[in-house]
């Protein structure tokens, strides 16, 4: 059996629910169920009793849970003590935290780092797409997150990670707020508050091109975290964002027929010698499971 399977079992045993454990472990529920069944076949007995509302541990499962926790702790200490004896520094991955990104994505990468390189530490450096590429070029981060499209230097490697639908953000008192979805024609002449072009030039221009010429680009620009505040000041304006940005005062409405999409990619230097990064990018590579509705 593998340490990965022990972690999966502990996750299910602690959550007592396959779906919740899958979210915690950043894998799909069917994959998690398959891994637990494989583990039970190898052990030779049933460890979990499955119910419609969750799971419970068998007596054998309770014993196995205690031993699995001990094994995982021992494996972590073995690696940590060995590296210390060899005079090696604690492994650290400096991860770029892209402004406005779904919270589950950096969390999933941190989980992947600790799975592929136990006892590693992940630190965060926040910034825009432009900031991420600058920090990567200067050696200030090991792994960055960016919005695409984006043109990368030849020395930078990338892989697509996730995407999410962008819709229209507007105040709850806006004349269009009562509609379940909006058409581009509904937005004609409205002021659009959007991110500064310098933060992600190609993404910025690509979204505006898809929006068409009907909207009027605002003379102010805001980061993703400031958009809601800006809309509460300019109540006739609109903005773009994900469902996550909605609140009681600012609502989100999808675009009819032609959804806009924000796509996220991981970027890193091809010549990086960071051991945590190398462990994350070897086969099967950087793979994360989205916890949100993804539009392709």
PDB file of C-alpha atoms in Angstrom:
ATOM      1  CA  UNK A   1       0.000   0.000   0.000  1.00  0.00           C
ATOM      2  CA  UNK A   2       1.038   3.615  -0.567  1.00  0.00           C
ATOM      3  CA  UNK A   3       1.255   6.553   1.839  1.00  0.00           C
ATOM      4  CA  UNK A   4      -1.149   8.351  -0.467  1.00  0.00           C
ATOM      5  CA  UNK A   5      -3.782   5.681   0.186  1.00  0.00           C
ATOM      6  CA  UNK A   6      -3.274   6.043   3.929  1.00  0.00           C
ATOM      7  CA  UNK A   7      -3.855   9.799   3.646  1.00  0.00           C
ATOM      8  CA  UNK A   8      -7.011   9.155   1.649  1.00  0.00           C
ATOM      9  CA  UNK A   9      -8.294   6.701   4.250  1.00  0.00           C
ATOM     10  CA  UNK A  10      -7.572   9.074   7.129  1.00  0.00           C
ATOM     11  CA  UNK A  11      -9.404  11.832   5.254  1.00  0.00           C
ATOM     12  CA  UNK A  12     -12.536   9.707   4.820  1.00  0.00           C
ATOM     13  CA  UNK A  13     -12.336   8.387   8.379  1.00  0.00           C
ATOM     14  CA  UNK A  14     -12.146  11.902   9.803  1.00  0.00           C
ATOM     15  CA  UNK A  15     -14.849  13.404   7.589  1.00  0.00           C
ATOM     16  CA  UNK A  16     -17.082  10.289   7.608  1.00  0.00           C
ATOM     17  CA  UNK A  17     -18.243  11.372   4.160  1.00  0.00           C
ATOM     18  CA  UNK A  18     -16.680  10.619   0.765  1.00  0.00           C
ATOM     19  CA  UNK A  19     -17.757  13.892  -0.828  1.00  0.00           C
ATOM     20  CA  UNK A  20     -16.408  16.080   1.986  1.00  0.00           C
ATOM     21  CA  UNK A  21     -13.196  14.054   2.140  1.00  0.00           C
ATOM     22  CA  UNK A  22     -12.736  14.396  -1.632  1.00  0.00           C
ATOM     23  CA  UNK A  23     -13.051  18.196  -1.348  1.00  0.00           C
ATOM     24  CA  UNK A  24     -10.537  18.241   1.498  1.00  0.00           C
ATOM     25  CA  UNK A  25      -8.094  16.042  -0.458  1.00  0.00           C
ATOM     26  CA  UNK A  26      -8.649  17.845  -3.803  1.00  0.00           C
ATOM     27  CA  UNK A  27      -9.511  14.694  -5.742  1.00  0.00           C
ATOM     28  CA  UNK A  28     -12.748  13.483  -7.296  1.00  0.00           C
ATOM     29  CA  UNK A  29     -15.168  11.402  -5.234  1.00  0.00           C
ATOM     30  CA  UNK A  30     -15.070   8.402  -7.651  1.00  0.00           C
ATOM     31  CA  UNK A  31     -11.248   8.365  -7.524  1.00  0.00           C
ATOM     32  CA  UNK A  32     -11.287   8.470  -3.734  1.00  0.00           C
ATOM     33  CA  UNK A  33     -13.824   5.644  -3.541  1.00  0.00           C
ATOM     34  CA  UNK A  34     -11.760   3.531  -5.942  1.00  0.00           C
ATOM     35  CA  UNK A  35      -8.598   4.063  -3.892  1.00  0.00           C
ATOM     36  CA  UNK A  36     -10.344   3.052  -0.647  1.00  0.00           C
ATOM     37  CA  UNK A  37     -11.740  -0.108  -2.264  1.00  0.00           C
ATOM     38  CA  UNK A  38      -8.265  -0.979  -3.519  1.00  0.00           C
ATOM     39  CA  UNK A  39      -6.883  -0.432  -0.019  1.00  0.00           C
ATOM     40  CA  UNK A  40      -9.571  -2.684   1.483  1.00  0.00           C
ATOM     41  CA  UNK A  41      -8.755  -5.432  -1.019  1.00  0.00           C
ATOM     42  CA  UNK A  42      -5.095  -5.237  -0.070  1.00  0.00           C
ATOM     43  CA  UNK A  43      -5.857  -5.275   3.664  1.00  0.00           C
ATOM     44  CA  UNK A  44      -8.298  -8.130   3.162  1.00  0.00           C
ATOM     45  CA  UNK A  45     -11.278  -6.763   5.053  1.00  0.00           C
ATOM     46  CA  UNK A  46     -13.881  -3.994   5.060  1.00  0.00           C
ATOM     47  CA  UNK A  47     -12.677  -0.804   6.752  1.00  0.00           C
ATOM     48  CA  UNK A  48     -15.665   1.451   6.095  1.00  0.00           C
ATOM     49  CA  UNK A  49     -19.405   0.846   6.011  1.00  0.00           C
ATOM     50  CA  UNK A  50     -21.048   3.046   3.412  1.00  0.00           C
ATOM     51  CA  UNK A  51     -24.474   4.629   4.022  1.00  0.00           C
ATOM     52  CA  UNK A  52     -26.531   7.035   1.937  1.00  0.00           C
ATOM     53  CA  UNK A  53     -25.728   9.828   4.405  1.00  0.00           C
ATOM     54  CA  UNK A  54     -22.052   8.999   4.962  1.00  0.00           C
ATOM     55  CA  UNK A  55     -19.771   6.259   6.270  1.00  0.00           C
ATOM     56  CA  UNK A  56     -18.782   4.681   9.563  1.00  0.00           C
ATOM     57  CA  UNK A  57     -15.684   2.774  10.589  1.00  0.00           C
ATOM     58  CA  UNK A  58     -15.750  -0.951  11.185  1.00  0.00           C
ATOM     59  CA  UNK A  59     -13.821  -2.258  14.221  1.00  0.00           C
ATOM     60  CA  UNK A  60     -11.009  -3.148  11.827  1.00  0.00           C
ATOM     61  CA  UNK A  61     -11.236   0.343  10.352  1.00  0.00           C
ATOM     62  CA  UNK A  62     -10.813   1.931  13.766  1.00  0.00           C
ATOM     63  CA  UNK A  63      -7.630  -0.045  14.348  1.00  0.00           C
ATOM     64  CA  UNK A  64      -6.368   0.769  10.873  1.00  0.00           C
ATOM     65  CA  UNK A  65      -7.056   4.491  11.395  1.00  0.00           C
ATOM     66  CA  UNK A  66      -4.859   4.592  14.493  1.00  0.00           C
ATOM     67  CA  UNK A  67      -2.040   2.743  12.742  1.00  0.00           C
ATOM     68  CA  UNK A  68      -2.383   4.828   9.560  1.00  0.00           C
ATOM     69  CA  UNK A  69      -1.968   8.030  11.544  1.00  0.00           C
ATOM     70  CA  UNK A  70       1.100   6.621  13.273  1.00  0.00           C
ATOM     71  CA  UNK A  71       2.586   5.544   9.937  1.00  0.00           C
ATOM     72  CA  UNK A  72       2.050   8.927   8.295  1.00  0.00           C
ATOM     73  CA  UNK A  73       3.564  10.720  11.272  1.00  0.00           C
ATOM     74  CA  UNK A  74       6.552   8.341  11.297  1.00  0.00           C
ATOM     75  CA  UNK A  75       7.096   8.807   7.553  1.00  0.00           C
ATOM     76  CA  UNK A  76       7.076  12.573   7.964  1.00  0.00           C
ATOM     77  CA  UNK A  77       9.544  12.471  10.841  1.00  0.00           C
ATOM     78  CA  UNK A  78      11.823  10.073   8.953  1.00  0.00           C
ATOM     79  CA  UNK A  79      12.073  12.449   6.019  1.00  0.00           C
ATOM     80  CA  UNK A  80      12.517  15.520   8.206  1.00  0.00           C
ATOM     81  CA  UNK A  81      15.214  13.938  10.401  1.00  0.00           C
ATOM     82  CA  UNK A  82      17.084  12.507   7.408  1.00  0.00           C
ATOM     83  CA  UNK A  83      17.180  15.869   5.654  1.00  0.00           C
ATOM     84  CA  UNK A  84      18.358  17.542   8.835  1.00  0.00           C
ATOM     85  CA  UNK A  85      21.132  14.953   9.283  1.00  0.00           C
ATOM     86  CA  UNK A  86      22.241  15.551   5.704  1.00  0.00           C
ATOM     87  CA  UNK A  87      22.458  19.292   6.326  1.00  0.00           C
ATOM     88  CA  UNK A  88      19.626  20.057   3.920  1.00  0.00           C
ATOM     89  CA  UNK A  89      17.393  23.061   4.369  1.00  0.00           C
ATOM     90  CA  UNK A  90      13.704  22.600   4.950  1.00  0.00           C
ATOM     91  CA  UNK A  91      12.049  22.450   1.508  1.00  0.00           C
ATOM     92  CA  UNK A  92      10.123  25.649   0.716  1.00  0.00           C
ATOM     93  CA  UNK A  93       7.968  26.484  -2.305  1.00  0.00           C
ATOM     94  CA  UNK A  94       7.381  30.194  -2.879  1.00  0.00           C
ATOM     95  CA  UNK A  95       3.955  30.339  -4.524  1.00  0.00           C
ATOM     96  CA  UNK A  96       2.637  33.413  -6.271  1.00  0.00           C
ATOM     97  CA  UNK A  97      -0.900  34.234  -5.125  1.00  0.00           C
ATOM     98  CA  UNK A  98      -2.789  35.823  -8.011  1.00  0.00           C
ATOM     99  CA  UNK A  99      -5.168  38.600  -6.974  1.00  0.00           C
ATOM    100  CA  UNK A 100      -8.809  37.524  -7.233  1.00  0.00           C
ATOM    101  CA  UNK A 101      -8.123  33.847  -7.877  1.00  0.00           C
ATOM    102  CA  UNK A 102     -10.525  31.202  -6.488  1.00  0.00           C
ATOM    103  CA  UNK A 103      -9.385  30.337  -2.976  1.00  0.00           C
ATOM    104  CA  UNK A 104      -9.496  26.597  -3.602  1.00  0.00           C
ATOM    105  CA  UNK A 105      -6.788  26.794  -6.294  1.00  0.00           C
ATOM    106  CA  UNK A 106      -3.744  27.888  -4.220  1.00  0.00           C
ATOM    107  CA  UNK A 107      -5.020  25.599  -1.443  1.00  0.00           C
ATOM    108  CA  UNK A 108      -5.027  22.689  -3.881  1.00  0.00           C
ATOM    109  CA  UNK A 109      -1.476  23.503  -4.988  1.00  0.00           C
ATOM    110  CA  UNK A 110      -0.332  23.646  -1.376  1.00  0.00           C
ATOM    111  CA  UNK A 111      -1.942  20.244  -0.786  1.00  0.00           C
ATOM    112  CA  UNK A 112      -0.222  18.872  -3.900  1.00  0.00           C
ATOM    113  CA  UNK A 113       3.140  20.194  -2.703  1.00  0.00           C
ATOM    114  CA  UNK A 114       2.845  18.433   0.650  1.00  0.00           C
ATOM    115  CA  UNK A 115       1.676  15.215  -1.012  1.00  0.00           C
ATOM    116  CA  UNK A 116       4.517  15.146  -3.542  1.00  0.00           C
ATOM    117  CA  UNK A 117       7.131  16.478  -1.085  1.00  0.00           C
ATOM    118  CA  UNK A 118       6.133  15.740   2.532  1.00  0.00           C
ATOM    119  CA  UNK A 119       7.106  18.308   5.169  1.00  0.00           C
ATOM    120  CA  UNK A 120       7.577  21.023   2.591  1.00  0.00           C
ATOM    121  CA  UNK A 121       6.433  24.553   3.382  1.00  0.00           C
ATOM    122  CA  UNK A 122       4.522  26.826   1.016  1.00  0.00           C
ATOM    123  CA  UNK A 123       4.871  30.597   1.334  1.00  0.00           C
ATOM    124  CA  UNK A 124       2.724  33.099  -0.569  1.00  0.00           C
ATOM    125  CA  UNK A 125       3.601  36.253  -2.508  1.00  0.00           C
ATOM    126  CA  UNK A 126       0.564  38.173  -3.784  1.00  0.00           C
ATOM    127  CA  UNK A 127       0.407  40.065  -7.066  1.00  0.00           C
ATOM    128  CA  UNK A 128      -1.181  40.503 -10.491  1.00  0.00           C
ATOM    129  CA  UNK A 129      -0.339  38.482 -13.596  1.00  0.00           C
ATOM    130  CA  UNK A 130       2.284  41.067 -14.504  1.00  0.00           C
ATOM    131  CA  UNK A 131       3.683  40.944 -10.961  1.00  0.00           C
ATOM    132  CA  UNK A 132       3.852  37.147 -11.067  1.00  0.00           C
ATOM    133  CA  UNK A 133       5.957  37.127 -14.238  1.00  0.00           C
ATOM    134  CA  UNK A 134       8.257  39.818 -12.881  1.00  0.00           C
ATOM    135  CA  UNK A 135       8.778  37.966  -9.588  1.00  0.00           C
ATOM    136  CA  UNK A 136       9.370  34.725 -11.450  1.00  0.00           C
ATOM    137  CA  UNK A 137      11.943  36.361 -13.692  1.00  0.00           C
ATOM    138  CA  UNK A 138      13.713  37.877 -10.683  1.00  0.00           C
ATOM    139  CA  UNK A 139      13.774  34.565  -8.815  1.00  0.00           C
ATOM    140  CA  UNK A 140      11.453  35.874  -6.087  1.00  0.00           C
ATOM    141  CA  UNK A 141       8.928  33.029  -6.476  1.00  0.00           C
ATOM    142  CA  UNK A 142       9.179  29.420  -7.650  1.00  0.00           C
ATOM    143  CA  UNK A 143       5.667  28.911  -9.003  1.00  0.00           C
ATOM    144  CA  UNK A 144       3.337  31.622 -10.246  1.00  0.00           C
ATOM    145  CA  UNK A 145      -0.335  31.821 -11.135  1.00  0.00           C
ATOM    146  CA  UNK A 146      -1.510  33.923 -14.068  1.00  0.00           C
ATOM    147  CA  UNK A 147      -4.586  34.681 -16.138  1.00  0.00           C
ATOM    148  CA  UNK A 148      -4.385  33.775 -19.799  1.00  0.00           C
ATOM    149  CA  UNK A 149      -3.935  34.625 -22.584  1.00  0.00           C
ATOM    150  CA  UNK A 150      -0.433  35.792 -21.753  1.00  0.00           C
ATOM    151  CA  UNK A 151       2.818  35.804 -23.709  1.00  0.00           C
ATOM    152  CA  UNK A 152       5.596  34.063 -21.773  1.00  0.00           C
ATOM    153  CA  UNK A 153       9.376  34.331 -22.118  1.00  0.00           C
ATOM    154  CA  UNK A 154      11.060  31.287 -23.647  1.00  0.00           C
ATOM    155  CA  UNK A 155      12.520  30.258 -20.283  1.00  0.00           C
ATOM    156  CA  UNK A 156       9.088  30.019 -18.634  1.00  0.00           C
ATOM    157  CA  UNK A 157       7.018  26.815 -18.667  1.00  0.00           C
ATOM    158  CA  UNK A 158       3.267  26.830 -18.124  1.00  0.00           C
ATOM    159  CA  UNK A 159       0.302  24.514 -17.726  1.00  0.00           C
ATOM    160  CA  UNK A 160      -3.416  25.319 -17.685  1.00  0.00           C
ATOM    161  CA  UNK A 161      -5.091  24.631 -14.334  1.00  0.00           C
ATOM    162  CA  UNK A 162      -8.687  25.825 -14.247  1.00  0.00           C
ATOM    163  CA  UNK A 163     -11.269  28.186 -15.659  1.00  0.00           C
ATOM    164  CA  UNK A 164     -14.392  29.866 -14.350  1.00  0.00           C
ATOM    165  CA  UNK A 165     -17.273  31.787 -15.844  1.00  0.00           C
ATOM    166  CA  UNK A 166     -17.282  35.562 -15.726  1.00  0.00           C
ATOM    167  CA  UNK A 167     -20.596  37.364 -15.505  1.00  0.00           C
ATOM    168  CA  UNK A 168     -21.884  40.861 -14.951  1.00  0.00           C
ATOM    169  CA  UNK A 169     -21.614  42.454 -11.511  1.00  0.00           C
ATOM    170  CA  UNK A 170     -24.048  45.255 -10.681  1.00  0.00           C
ATOM    171  CA  UNK A 171     -25.701  46.699  -7.615  1.00  0.00           C
ATOM    172  CA  UNK A 172     -28.877  45.081  -6.346  1.00  0.00           C
ATOM    173  CA  UNK A 173     -30.707  48.371  -7.079  1.00  0.00           C
ATOM    174  CA  UNK A 174     -29.515  48.564 -10.714  1.00  0.00           C
ATOM    175  CA  UNK A 175     -32.347  48.581 -13.302  1.00  0.00           C
ATOM    176  CA  UNK A 176     -30.971  45.340 -14.817  1.00  0.00           C
ATOM    177  CA  UNK A 177     -30.585  43.514 -11.498  1.00  0.00           C
ATOM    178  CA  UNK A 178     -34.037  41.938 -11.722  1.00  0.00           C
ATOM    179  CA  UNK A 179     -33.213  39.967 -14.859  1.00  0.00           C
ATOM    180  CA  UNK A 180     -31.982  36.358 -14.435  1.00  0.00           C
ATOM    181  CA  UNK A 181     -29.442  36.772 -17.242  1.00  0.00           C
ATOM    182  CA  UNK A 182     -28.244  39.570 -19.473  1.00  0.00           C
ATOM    183  CA  UNK A 183     -27.503  40.049 -23.154  1.00  0.00           C
ATOM    184  CA  UNK A 184     -24.662  42.120 -24.505  1.00  0.00           C
ATOM    185  CA  UNK A 185     -27.287  44.361 -26.083  1.00  0.00           C
ATOM    186  CA  UNK A 186     -28.636  45.124 -22.586  1.00  0.00           C
ATOM    187  CA  UNK A 187     -25.268  46.615 -21.643  1.00  0.00           C
ATOM    188  CA  UNK A 188     -25.040  49.124 -24.488  1.00  0.00           C
ATOM    189  CA  UNK A 189     -23.810  52.493 -23.264  1.00  0.00           C
ATOM    190  CA  UNK A 190     -23.226  51.363 -19.686  1.00  0.00           C
ATOM    191  CA  UNK A 191     -20.034  52.273 -17.852  1.00  0.00           C
ATOM    192  CA  UNK A 192     -17.803  49.222 -17.354  1.00  0.00           C
ATOM    193  CA  UNK A 193     -15.394  49.301 -14.407  1.00  0.00           C
ATOM    194  CA  UNK A 194     -12.602  46.868 -15.229  1.00  0.00           C
ATOM    195  CA  UNK A 195      -9.159  45.899 -13.981  1.00  0.00           C
ATOM    196  CA  UNK A 196      -6.121  48.043 -14.854  1.00  0.00           C
ATOM    197  CA  UNK A 197      -4.714  46.972 -18.210  1.00  0.00           C
ATOM    198  CA  UNK A 198      -1.190  46.891 -16.784  1.00  0.00           C
ATOM    199  CA  UNK A 199      -2.137  44.083 -14.394  1.00  0.00           C
ATOM    200  CA  UNK A 200      -2.820  41.579 -17.214  1.00  0.00           C
ATOM    201  CA  UNK A 201      -2.685  43.290 -20.625  1.00  0.00           C
ATOM    202  CA  UNK A 202      -3.620  40.377 -22.882  1.00  0.00           C
ATOM    203  CA  UNK A 203      -6.377  39.081 -20.605  1.00  0.00           C
ATOM    204  CA  UNK A 204      -7.733  42.626 -20.215  1.00  0.00           C
ATOM    205  CA  UNK A 205      -7.854  43.186 -23.981  1.00  0.00           C
ATOM    206  CA  UNK A 206      -9.243  39.728 -24.743  1.00  0.00           C
ATOM    207  CA  UNK A 207     -12.207  40.204 -22.403  1.00  0.00           C
ATOM    208  CA  UNK A 208     -12.988  43.669 -23.788  1.00  0.00           C
ATOM    209  CA  UNK A 209     -12.837  42.306 -27.333  1.00  0.00           C
ATOM    210  CA  UNK A 210     -15.353  39.604 -26.407  1.00  0.00           C
ATOM    211  CA  UNK A 211     -17.590  42.183 -24.746  1.00  0.00           C
ATOM    212  CA  UNK A 212     -17.796  44.143 -27.992  1.00  0.00           C
ATOM    213  CA  UNK A 213     -18.062  47.886 -28.512  1.00  0.00           C
ATOM    214  CA  UNK A 214     -21.404  48.385 -26.758  1.00  0.00           C
ATOM    215  CA  UNK A 215     -20.089  49.117 -23.288  1.00  0.00           C
ATOM    216  CA  UNK A 216     -18.208  52.259 -22.285  1.00  0.00           C
ATOM    217  CA  UNK A 217     -14.914  51.606 -20.497  1.00  0.00           C
ATOM    218  CA  UNK A 218     -14.781  53.586 -17.259  1.00  0.00           C
ATOM    219  CA  UNK A 219     -12.176  56.216 -16.541  1.00  0.00           C
ATOM    220  CA  UNK A 220     -11.438  54.360 -13.298  1.00  0.00           C
ATOM    221  CA  UNK A 221     -10.061  50.856 -12.899  1.00  0.00           C
ATOM    222  CA  UNK A 222     -10.087  48.630  -9.869  1.00  0.00           C
ATOM    223  CA  UNK A 223      -8.536  45.386  -8.682  1.00  0.00           C
ATOM    224  CA  UNK A 224     -10.845  42.395  -8.259  1.00  0.00           C
ATOM    225  CA  UNK A 225     -11.101  42.985  -4.520  1.00  0.00           C
ATOM    226  CA  UNK A 226     -12.145  46.634  -4.983  1.00  0.00           C
ATOM    227  CA  UNK A 227     -14.820  46.217  -7.641  1.00  0.00           C
ATOM    228  CA  UNK A 228     -17.743  45.862  -5.246  1.00  0.00           C
ATOM    229  CA  UNK A 229     -16.790  49.062  -3.425  1.00  0.00           C
ATOM    230  CA  UNK A 230     -16.510  50.921  -6.732  1.00  0.00           C
ATOM    231  CA  UNK A 231     -19.966  49.766  -7.853  1.00  0.00           C
ATOM    232  CA  UNK A 232     -21.511  51.035  -4.629  1.00  0.00           C
ATOM    233  CA  UNK A 233     -20.162  54.482  -5.486  1.00  0.00           C
ATOM    234  CA  UNK A 234     -21.028  54.422  -9.187  1.00  0.00           C
ATOM    235  CA  UNK A 235     -24.338  52.607  -8.939  1.00  0.00           C
ATOM    236  CA  UNK A 236     -25.221  52.867 -12.643  1.00  0.00           C
ATOM    237  CA  UNK A 237     -21.974  51.162 -13.676  1.00  0.00           C
ATOM    238  CA  UNK A 238     -21.304  47.450 -14.156  1.00  0.00           C
ATOM    239  CA  UNK A 239     -18.267  45.257 -13.792  1.00  0.00           C
ATOM    240  CA  UNK A 240     -17.130  41.719 -14.576  1.00  0.00           C
ATOM    241  CA  UNK A 241     -16.394  38.931 -12.146  1.00  0.00           C
ATOM    242  CA  UNK A 242     -17.191  35.447 -10.951  1.00  0.00           C
ATOM    243  CA  UNK A 243     -20.119  34.303  -8.818  1.00  0.00           C
ATOM    244  CA  UNK A 244     -17.757  34.520  -5.841  1.00  0.00           C
ATOM    245  CA  UNK A 245     -17.871  38.321  -5.996  1.00  0.00           C
ATOM    246  CA  UNK A 246     -21.624  38.534  -5.395  1.00  0.00           C
ATOM    247  CA  UNK A 247     -23.026  39.803  -2.104  1.00  0.00           C
ATOM    248  CA  UNK A 248     -26.262  41.192  -0.706  1.00  0.00           C
ATOM    249  CA  UNK A 249     -25.485  44.584  -2.254  1.00  0.00           C
ATOM    250  CA  UNK A 250     -23.820  43.470  -5.492  1.00  0.00           C
ATOM    251  CA  UNK A 251     -25.441  40.750  -7.616  1.00  0.00           C
ATOM    252  CA  UNK A 252     -24.024  38.513 -10.348  1.00  0.00           C
ATOM    253  CA  UNK A 253     -25.808  37.794 -13.621  1.00  0.00           C
ATOM    254  CA  UNK A 254     -24.619  35.448 -16.405  1.00  0.00           C
ATOM    255  CA  UNK A 255     -24.344  36.551 -20.007  1.00  0.00           C
ATOM    256  CA  UNK A 256     -26.878  34.857 -22.239  1.00  0.00           C
ATOM    257  CA  UNK A 257     -25.503  32.555 -24.896  1.00  0.00           C
ATOM    258  CA  UNK A 258     -21.841  33.560 -24.804  1.00  0.00           C
ATOM    259  CA  UNK A 259     -20.221  33.237 -21.391  1.00  0.00           C
ATOM    260  CA  UNK A 260     -16.938  34.955 -20.741  1.00  0.00           C
ATOM    261  CA  UNK A 261     -14.242  32.812 -19.156  1.00  0.00           C
ATOM    262  CA  UNK A 262     -11.272  33.532 -16.912  1.00  0.00           C
ATOM    263  CA  UNK A 263      -8.568  30.903 -17.381  1.00  0.00           C
ATOM    264  CA  UNK A 264      -5.808  30.286 -14.855  1.00  0.00           C
ATOM    265  CA  UNK A 265      -2.392  28.771 -15.516  1.00  0.00           C
ATOM    266  CA  UNK A 266       0.654  27.877 -13.445  1.00  0.00           C
ATOM    267  CA  UNK A 267       4.028  29.213 -14.610  1.00  0.00           C
ATOM    268  CA  UNK A 268       7.564  28.384 -13.520  1.00  0.00           C
ATOM    269  CA  UNK A 269      11.154  28.662 -14.714  1.00  0.00           C
ATOM    270  CA  UNK A 270      12.266  25.662 -16.745  1.00  0.00           C
ATOM    271  CA  UNK A 271      15.729  25.816 -15.146  1.00  0.00           C
ATOM    272  CA  UNK A 272      14.434  25.860 -11.546  1.00  0.00           C
ATOM    273  CA  UNK A 273      16.194  23.460  -9.179  1.00  0.00           C
ATOM    274  CA  UNK A 274      13.606  23.795  -6.390  1.00  0.00           C
ATOM    275  CA  UNK A 275      12.981  20.188  -5.227  1.00  0.00           C
ATOM    276  CA  UNK A 276       9.350  20.829  -4.260  1.00  0.00           C
ATOM    277  CA  UNK A 277       8.590  22.350  -7.658  1.00  0.00           C
ATOM    278  CA  UNK A 278      10.318  19.467  -9.416  1.00  0.00           C
ATOM    279  CA  UNK A 279       8.275  16.965  -7.422  1.00  0.00           C
ATOM    280  CA  UNK A 280       5.081  18.799  -8.377  1.00  0.00           C
ATOM    281  CA  UNK A 281       5.785  19.117 -12.088  1.00  0.00           C
ATOM    282  CA  UNK A 282       7.010  15.589 -12.876  1.00  0.00           C
ATOM    283  CA  UNK A 283       4.516  13.016 -14.177  1.00  0.00           C
ATOM    284  CA  UNK A 284       1.549  13.263 -13.785  1.00  0.00           C
ATOM    285  CA  UNK A 285       2.432  16.936 -13.400  1.00  0.00           C
ATOM    286  CA  UNK A 286       0.406  19.771 -11.947  1.00  0.00           C
ATOM    287  CA  UNK A 287      -3.151  18.484 -11.688  1.00  0.00           C
ATOM    288  CA  UNK A 288      -5.822  19.982  -9.452  1.00  0.00           C
ATOM    289  CA  UNK A 289      -9.533  19.309  -9.140  1.00  0.00           C
ATOM    290  CA  UNK A 290     -11.884  22.280  -9.416  1.00  0.00           C
ATOM    291  CA  UNK A 291     -14.490  22.735  -6.706  1.00  0.00           C
ATOM    292  CA  UNK A 292     -16.440  25.243  -8.787  1.00  0.00           C
ATOM    293  CA  UNK A 293     -18.492  25.179 -11.970  1.00  0.00           C
ATOM    294  CA  UNK A 294     -15.996  25.284 -14.815  1.00  0.00           C
ATOM    295  CA  UNK A 295     -16.938  26.567 -18.262  1.00  0.00           C
ATOM    296  CA  UNK A 296     -14.889  25.225 -21.173  1.00  0.00           C
TER     297      UNK A 296
END
